[in-house]
Every structure is written in C-alpha cells, then in structure tokens.
XYZ file of N, CA, C and O in Angstrom:
536
model
N 2.194 16.430 28.995
C 1.939 15.010 28.815
C 2.264 14.310 30.131
O 3.315 14.523 30.710
N 1.347 13.483 30.602
C 1.601 12.780 31.856
C 2.459 11.545 31.615
O 2.718 11.155 30.484
N 2.876 10.916 32.691
C 3.783 9.769 32.614
C 3.160 8.594 31.869
O 3.829 7.937 31.068
N 1.871 8.325 32.080
C 1.200 7.222 31.393
C 1.156 7.476 29.884
O 1.398 6.576 29.088
N 0.835 8.706 29.492
C 0.779 9.043 28.061
C 2.149 8.920 27.416
O 2.275 8.427 26.300
N 3.173 9.378 28.121
C 4.536 9.284 27.610
C 4.948 7.821 27.451
O 5.508 7.433 26.421
N 4.646 7.006 28.437
C 4.990 5.580 28.368
C 4.256 4.906 27.210
O 4.842 4.125 26.454
N 2.984 5.219 27.047
C 2.208 4.632 25.950
C 2.788 5.054 24.601
O 2.899 4.235 23.683
N 3.162 6.319 24.471
C 3.740 6.805 23.213
C 5.056 6.101 22.913
O 5.326 5.721 21.770
N 5.882 5.898 23.932
C 7.159 5.211 23.732
C 6.954 3.753 23.335
O 7.648 3.237 22.456
N 5.992 3.098 23.950
C 5.706 1.700 23.619
C 5.208 1.596 22.185
O 5.670 0.754 21.415
N 4.268 2.458 21.794
C 3.743 2.435 20.421
C 4.835 2.738 19.409
O 4.896 2.121 18.345
N 5.702 3.671 19.729
C 6.811 3.999 18.835
C 7.734 2.798 18.671
O 8.169 2.480 17.571
N 8.017 2.114 19.764
C 8.873 0.927 19.706
C 8.250 -0.190 18.896
O 8.913 -0.852 18.109
N 6.949 -0.379 19.041
C 6.246 -1.408 18.269
C 6.292 -1.061 16.782
O 6.537 -1.928 15.949
N 6.072 0.196 16.446
C 6.115 0.618 15.045
C 7.509 0.405 14.462
O 7.658 -0.044 13.324
N 8.548 0.697 15.242
C 9.915 0.497 14.761
C 10.217 -0.980 14.557
O 10.873 -1.349 13.582
N 9.734 -1.840 15.443
C 9.950 -3.274 15.285
C 9.235 -3.806 14.048
O 9.788 -4.610 13.303
N 8.014 -3.338 13.812
C 7.264 -3.781 12.637
C 7.974 -3.348 11.371
O 8.082 -4.112 10.406
N 8.474 -2.113 11.344
C 9.194 -1.616 10.173
C 10.490 -2.388 9.972
O 10.871 -2.702 8.846
N 11.174 -2.719 11.075
C 12.433 -3.453 10.968
C 12.213 -4.841 10.375
O 13.074 -5.374 9.690
N 11.060 -5.436 10.635
C 10.769 -6.763 10.112
C 10.414 -6.716 8.629
O 10.494 -7.719 7.943
N 10.008 -5.562 8.117
C 9.642 -5.438 6.710
C 10.906 -5.353 5.866
O 11.839 -4.641 6.218
N 10.954 -6.047 4.742
C 12.184 -6.106 3.957
C 12.463 -4.903 3.058
O 13.510 -4.842 2.431
N 11.539 -3.916 2.992
C 11.745 -2.800 2.075
C 11.277 -1.489 2.674
O 10.150 -1.375 3.159
N 12.157 -0.495 2.620
C 11.806 0.853 3.048
C 12.321 1.850 2.019
O 13.243 1.545 1.250
N 11.700 3.038 2.009
C 12.137 4.114 1.119
C 12.202 5.412 1.909
O 11.581 5.542 2.971
N 12.960 6.363 1.364
C 13.138 7.668 2.013
C 13.332 8.699 0.918
O 14.137 8.489 0.005
N 12.607 9.806 0.984
C 12.718 10.865 -0.025
C 13.121 12.166 0.659
O 12.489 12.596 1.629
N 14.187 12.769 0.131
C 14.660 14.065 0.622
C 14.696 15.047 -0.534
O 15.120 14.706 -1.639
N 14.270 16.273 -0.261
C 14.245 17.327 -1.263
C 15.533 18.142 -1.166
O 15.768 18.822 -0.166
N 16.354 18.059 -2.194
C 17.630 18.781 -2.183
C 17.446 20.294 -2.294
O 18.339 21.052 -1.935
N 16.312 20.726 -2.792
C 16.064 22.159 -2.962
C 16.019 22.882 -1.617
O 16.545 23.975 -1.486
N 15.394 22.246 -0.619
C 15.314 22.883 0.690
C 15.981 22.067 1.805
O 16.011 22.492 2.947
N 16.495 20.884 1.454
C 17.183 20.059 2.439
C 16.274 19.379 3.441
O 16.734 18.935 4.486
N 14.995 19.279 3.118
C 14.028 18.708 4.051
C 13.469 17.383 3.540
O 13.491 17.121 2.338
N 12.926 16.568 4.452
C 12.253 15.342 4.022
C 11.046 15.690 3.157
O 10.421 16.736 3.328
N 10.711 14.811 2.241
C 9.585 15.032 1.331
C 8.393 14.198 1.789
O 8.257 13.034 1.414
N 7.547 14.813 2.595
C 6.332 14.148 3.063
C 5.291 14.141 1.958
O 5.262 15.033 1.117
N 4.452 13.133 1.953
C 3.297 13.013 1.053
C 3.671 12.714 -0.400
O 2.947 13.083 -1.316
N 4.798 12.029 -0.615
C 5.135 11.539 -1.958
C 4.481 10.166 -2.109
O 4.696 9.281 -1.279
N 3.694 10.003 -3.164
C 3.089 8.698 -3.435
C 4.126 7.782 -4.075
O 4.898 8.213 -4.940
N 4.128 6.519 -3.646
C 5.121 5.537 -4.093
C 4.409 4.225 -4.406
O 3.514 3.822 -3.657
N 4.814 3.585 -5.497
C 4.261 2.264 -5.825
C 5.389 1.239 -5.875
O 6.537 1.580 -6.162
N 5.041 -0.011 -5.612
C 5.984 -1.128 -5.679
C 5.413 -2.177 -6.618
O 4.244 -2.560 -6.499
N 6.261 -2.640 -7.547
C 5.864 -3.682 -8.486
C 6.974 -4.719 -8.592
O 8.124 -4.423 -8.295
N 6.590 -5.919 -9.055
C 7.568 -6.973 -9.326
C 7.439 -7.386 -10.780
O 6.332 -7.500 -11.306
N 8.589 -7.614 -11.409
C 8.582 -8.041 -12.800
C 8.202 -9.520 -12.895
O 8.739 -10.352 -12.167
N 7.262 -9.794 -13.796
C 6.834 -11.177 -14.060
C 6.836 -11.338 -15.574
O 5.902 -10.908 -16.245
N 7.936 -11.890 -16.107
C 8.084 -11.959 -17.555
C 8.275 -10.558 -18.109
O 9.148 -9.824 -17.669
N 7.415 -10.158 -19.036
C 7.498 -8.810 -19.615
C 6.521 -7.841 -18.948
O 6.408 -6.689 -19.354
N 5.832 -8.302 -17.932
C 4.817 -7.500 -17.245
C 5.328 -7.053 -15.868
O 6.225 -7.667 -15.304
N 4.712 -6.014 -15.353
C 4.941 -5.570 -13.983
C 3.671 -5.834 -13.191
O 2.580 -5.461 -13.626
N 3.812 -6.458 -12.034
C 2.676 -6.790 -11.174
C 2.710 -5.870 -9.953
O 3.711 -5.825 -9.227
N 1.618 -5.148 -9.730
C 1.530 -4.240 -8.581
C 1.495 -5.037 -7.282
O 0.756 -6.016 -7.165
N 2.317 -4.615 -6.330
C 2.374 -5.286 -5.025
C 1.877 -4.407 -3.884
O 1.234 -4.887 -2.963
N 2.230 -3.116 -3.931
C 1.891 -2.236 -2.812
C 2.031 -0.787 -3.240
O 2.652 -0.479 -4.266
N 1.476 0.074 -2.422
C 1.664 1.514 -2.612
C 1.595 2.168 -1.243
O 1.097 1.578 -0.282
N 2.113 3.357 -1.185
C 2.091 4.090 0.074
C 2.440 5.537 -0.160
O 2.722 5.952 -1.288
N 2.427 6.303 0.914
C 2.746 7.725 0.875
C 3.759 8.012 1.971
O 3.597 7.525 3.098
N 4.789 8.776 1.636
C 5.823 9.065 2.626
C 5.249 9.837 3.809
O 4.358 10.671 3.659
N 5.789 9.540 4.975
C 5.341 10.192 6.208
C 6.037 11.547 6.389
O 6.738 12.018 5.501
N 5.869 12.160 7.537
C 6.442 13.484 7.811
C 7.958 13.482 7.715
O 8.569 14.523 7.440
N 8.595 12.328 7.920
C 10.053 12.215 7.809
C 10.479 11.852 6.388
O 11.652 11.544 6.148
N 9.522 11.826 5.434
C 9.834 11.467 4.059
C 10.053 9.977 3.873
O 10.631 9.551 2.880
N 9.560 9.172 4.784
C 9.826 7.730 4.761
C 8.553 6.897 4.614
O 7.479 7.302 5.063
N 8.738 5.750 4.019
C 7.773 4.648 4.148
C 8.611 3.517 4.726
O 9.392 2.881 4.021
N 8.506 3.286 6.022
C 9.381 2.309 6.673
C 9.060 0.855 6.351
O 9.896 -0.011 6.561
N 7.863 0.586 5.847
C 7.460 -0.788 5.561
C 6.620 -0.796 4.278
O 5.393 -0.787 4.332
N 7.290 -0.810 3.125
C 6.566 -0.739 1.848
C 6.121 -2.106 1.345
O 5.109 -2.217 0.666
N 6.851 -3.157 1.676
C 6.494 -4.480 1.161
C 5.255 -5.007 1.883
O 5.117 -4.824 3.091
N 4.345 -5.681 1.154
C 3.109 -6.177 1.779
C 3.383 -7.152 2.930
O 4.145 -8.103 2.772
N 2.743 -6.902 4.048
C 2.903 -7.744 5.229
C 2.396 -9.153 4.944
O 1.371 -9.344 4.303
N 3.139 -10.133 5.413
C 2.742 -11.522 5.265
C 3.130 -12.160 3.936
O 2.919 -13.349 3.745
N 3.681 -11.371 3.022
C 4.111 -11.900 1.719
C 5.601 -12.227 1.763
O 6.345 -11.683 2.574
N 6.046 -13.103 0.842
C 7.474 -13.446 0.745
C 8.161 -12.479 -0.205
O 7.659 -12.210 -1.286
N 9.308 -11.990 0.215
C 10.109 -11.078 -0.606
C 11.086 -11.937 -1.412
O 12.255 -12.062 -1.087
N 10.565 -12.550 -2.454
C 11.337 -13.481 -3.267
C 12.375 -12.769 -4.115
O 12.242 -11.574 -4.419
N 13.382 -13.518 -4.532
C 14.367 -12.991 -5.467
C 13.650 -12.558 -6.733
O 12.625 -13.120 -7.115
N 14.205 -11.532 -7.377
C 13.603 -11.060 -8.614
C 13.925 -9.604 -8.866
O 14.745 -8.993 -8.180
N 13.266 -9.069 -9.872
C 13.445 -7.666 -10.242
C 12.205 -6.902 -9.800
O 11.072 -7.290 -10.116
N 12.430 -5.821 -9.077
C 11.356 -5.004 -8.527
C 11.499 -3.570 -9.036
O 12.582 -3.138 -9.440
N 10.382 -2.837 -8.959
C 10.402 -1.420 -9.339
C 9.630 -0.620 -8.299
O 8.480 -0.928 -7.997
N 10.299 0.387 -7.772
C 9.664 1.359 -6.896
C 9.543 2.640 -7.724
O 10.536 3.109 -8.291
N 8.334 3.190 -7.815
C 8.125 4.413 -8.592
C 7.656 5.516 -7.659
O 6.642 5.385 -6.966
N 8.413 6.597 -7.652
C 8.124 7.774 -6.837
C 7.387 8.782 -7.722
O 7.894 9.165 -8.777
N 6.222 9.241 -7.313
C 5.395 10.166 -8.097
C 5.828 11.612 -7.799
O 5.122 12.384 -7.157
N 6.997 11.957 -8.285
C 7.612 13.249 -7.966
C 6.927 14.437 -8.642
O 6.861 15.520 -8.070
N 6.437 14.252 -9.866
C 5.786 15.357 -10.576
C 4.575 15.872 -9.831
O 4.389 17.090 -9.671
N 3.737 14.960 -9.382
C 2.546 15.349 -8.622
C 2.938 16.026 -7.308
O 2.286 16.992 -6.878
N 4.004 15.538 -6.685
C 4.462 16.124 -5.419
C 4.915 17.566 -5.631
O 4.523 18.469 -4.880
N 5.732 17.803 -6.669
C 6.172 19.177 -6.948
C 5.001 20.055 -7.374
O 4.901 21.214 -6.977
N 4.088 19.524 -8.193
C 2.931 20.303 -8.649
C 2.076 20.762 -7.470
O 1.581 21.892 -7.454
N 1.907 19.891 -6.475
C 1.134 20.248 -5.285
C 1.784 21.398 -4.517
O 1.113 22.096 -3.757
N 3.069 21.591 -4.749
C 3.808 22.682 -4.098
C 4.057 23.844 -5.057
O 4.897 24.691 -4.811
N 3.321 23.826 -6.171
C 3.403 24.880 -7.191
C 4.828 25.110 -7.680
O 5.290 26.238 -7.828
N 5.531 23.991 -7.909
C 6.901 24.018 -8.394
C 6.988 23.211 -9.681
O 6.551 22.060 -9.723
N 7.510 23.843 -10.734
C 7.721 23.111 -11.982
C 8.776 22.036 -11.761
O 9.704 22.217 -10.966
N 8.633 20.922 -12.484
C 9.643 19.873 -12.407
C 9.735 19.179 -13.752
O 8.826 19.255 -14.576
N 10.828 18.502 -13.978
C 11.095 17.845 -15.251
C 10.648 16.395 -15.281
O 10.201 15.896 -16.308
N 10.754 15.701 -14.171
C 10.443 14.275 -14.111
C 9.077 14.061 -13.462
O 8.908 14.334 -12.276
N 8.090 13.525 -14.206
C 6.781 13.276 -13.599
C 6.821 12.142 -12.574
O 6.009 12.106 -11.657
N 7.770 11.244 -12.745
C 7.965 10.170 -11.778
C 9.396 9.657 -11.895
O 10.056 9.865 -12.907
N 9.844 9.013 -10.827
C 11.180 8.426 -10.811
C 11.040 6.934 -10.531
O 10.744 6.532 -9.404
N 11.228 6.109 -11.568
C 11.197 4.668 -11.354
C 12.593 4.167 -10.976
O 13.581 4.533 -11.606
N 12.662 3.364 -9.950
C 13.929 2.768 -9.531
C 13.757 1.258 -9.641
O 12.970 0.661 -8.902
N 14.478 0.656 -10.585
C 14.409 -0.788 -10.810
C 15.615 -1.417 -10.120
O 16.742 -0.951 -10.296
N 15.364 -2.464 -9.335
C 16.459 -3.063 -8.564
C 16.280 -4.577 -8.471
O 15.187 -5.096 -8.675
N 17.367 -5.245 -8.154
C 17.386 -6.703 -8.058
C 17.416 -7.118 -6.595
O 18.257 -6.650 -5.824
N 16.528 -8.010 -6.235
C 16.554 -8.647 -4.914
C 17.220 -9.994 -5.119
O 16.721 -10.848 -5.850
N 18.387 -10.147 -4.504
C 19.155 -11.382 -4.686
C 19.120 -12.288 -3.459
O 19.692 -13.375 -3.466
N 18.470 -11.832 -2.397
C 18.348 -12.652 -1.202
C 19.571 -12.635 -0.303
O 19.608 -13.342 0.696
N 20.576 -11.822 -0.632
C 21.801 -11.797 0.175
C 21.667 -10.953 1.439
O 22.464 -11.102 2.365
N 20.700 -10.047 1.453
C 20.463 -9.228 2.647
C 18.985 -9.325 3.008
O 18.135 -9.593 2.160
N 18.676 -9.077 4.261
C 17.294 -9.207 4.730
C 16.472 -7.940 4.499
O 15.246 -7.994 4.485
N 17.146 -6.806 4.330
C 16.425 -5.543 4.194
C 17.034 -4.697 3.076
O 18.252 -4.569 2.975
N 16.162 -4.132 2.258
C 16.574 -3.227 1.189
C 15.990 -1.856 1.482
O 14.815 -1.733 1.832
N 16.839 -0.832 1.338
C 16.409 0.552 1.588
C 16.748 1.375 0.356
O 17.874 1.309 -0.149
N 15.761 2.122 -0.144
C 15.969 2.927 -1.340
C 15.746 4.393 -1.002
O 14.600 4.845 -0.874
N 16.828 5.152 -0.835
C 16.705 6.585 -0.630
C 16.642 7.291 -1.990
O 17.271 6.857 -2.953
N 15.869 8.360 -2.052
C 15.778 9.167 -3.266
C 15.999 10.617 -2.892
O 15.321 11.150 -2.010
N 16.971 11.236 -3.546
C 17.226 12.658 -3.372
C 16.652 13.349 -4.601
O 17.001 13.001 -5.733
N 15.748 14.310 -4.385
C 15.085 14.949 -5.513
C 15.289 16.455 -5.523
O 15.535 17.083 -4.492
N 15.218 17.004 -6.719
C 15.105 18.441 -6.943
C 14.173 18.564 -8.143
O 13.871 17.566 -8.802
N 13.720 19.753 -8.477
C 12.781 19.873 -9.592
C 13.330 19.363 -10.931
O 12.562 18.945 -11.782
N 14.644 19.363 -11.100
C 15.203 19.001 -12.399
C 16.272 17.916 -12.327
O 17.066 17.756 -13.250
N 16.278 17.153 -11.238
C 17.230 16.061 -11.123
C 16.908 15.169 -9.941
O 16.075 15.496 -9.104
N 17.564 14.011 -9.916
C 17.395 13.085 -8.801
C 18.613 12.194 -8.682
O 19.399 12.059 -9.636
N 18.749 11.569 -7.537
C 19.824 10.616 -7.303
C 19.291 9.559 -6.339
O 18.487 9.854 -5.458
N 19.757 8.339 -6.526
C 19.375 7.264 -5.635
C 20.547 6.319 -5.462
O 21.521 6.382 -6.225
N 20.464 5.461 -4.467
C 21.527 4.483 -4.212
C 20.941 3.389 -3.335
O 19.837 3.507 -2.825
N 21.686 2.327 -3.192
C 21.267 1.250 -2.292
C 21.655 1.638 -0.872
O 22.830 1.719 -0.538
N 20.664 1.870 -0.072
C 20.919 2.236 1.319
C 20.909 1.011 2.217
O 20.852 -0.120 1.750
N 20.961 1.261 3.515
C 20.881 0.144 4.470
C 20.039 0.535 5.654
O 19.592 1.623 5.795
C-alpha cells in the first residue's frame, strides 16, 4: 500500500469513527462458544408507542460484530422505551448450529441522561447475556 492509499484509508476510518460516535446507539455481538465477534447478525430497532412497537431501523453486524450507528441518522433519540432484537436463531442456523433462542429482544429505557447507549450481547447456542455498555 502506498502512502496516499494509507492516508486515504486513515482519513476514511476517522470519518467513520466520528459518524459512529455521533450516533446515539450502537450494538456489539460476541459468540461465547468460540470467543469471536459475531459478524452478519441481523438486528432491528423499534420504539414503543402505546401498546405497539414502531420499526425505526435495522442493520447487520460488521466483521467486528458491531453496528456502530444503529439509530436512524437525522432523527431525534427521544426518551422512551426501545427494543433491539438480535436474530440469533438465523445466525446460528447459517452456521449449521442448533440453538434455543430464535431471537434475543433487549428492551431498554432511554432517559436522556447519557448521549450514547451501547448494547453488547454475548451469545451461545443455548444462552445469552447483555448489559448496558458505554
């Protein structure tokens, strides 16, 4: 790689990191079975409106098992109850691995006290764990 290509790659990487940092929601999926990031997990984001859930966004985890910017660009991340659903069953099935949970819904409250919410998910074929990350 020449110097110009390296500089361009570093600039693009920095721009991508800044864009992700400005987004109020990120997710990360790690597979406890092999200790590796879980690339290609489909994820949806919804907001509760009364008794209904309203779809806001969807994405697929990257090679690092992350979606660094899941919330729709240009929208307000208002206080409320949100749900991120990880499509774990399809992910395990694509790897010819039986699993117990077809999806993992994580319901959380946005209270406006922090600017960024991060939801990590640790998965195995027969269990999962999550927590409020930063």
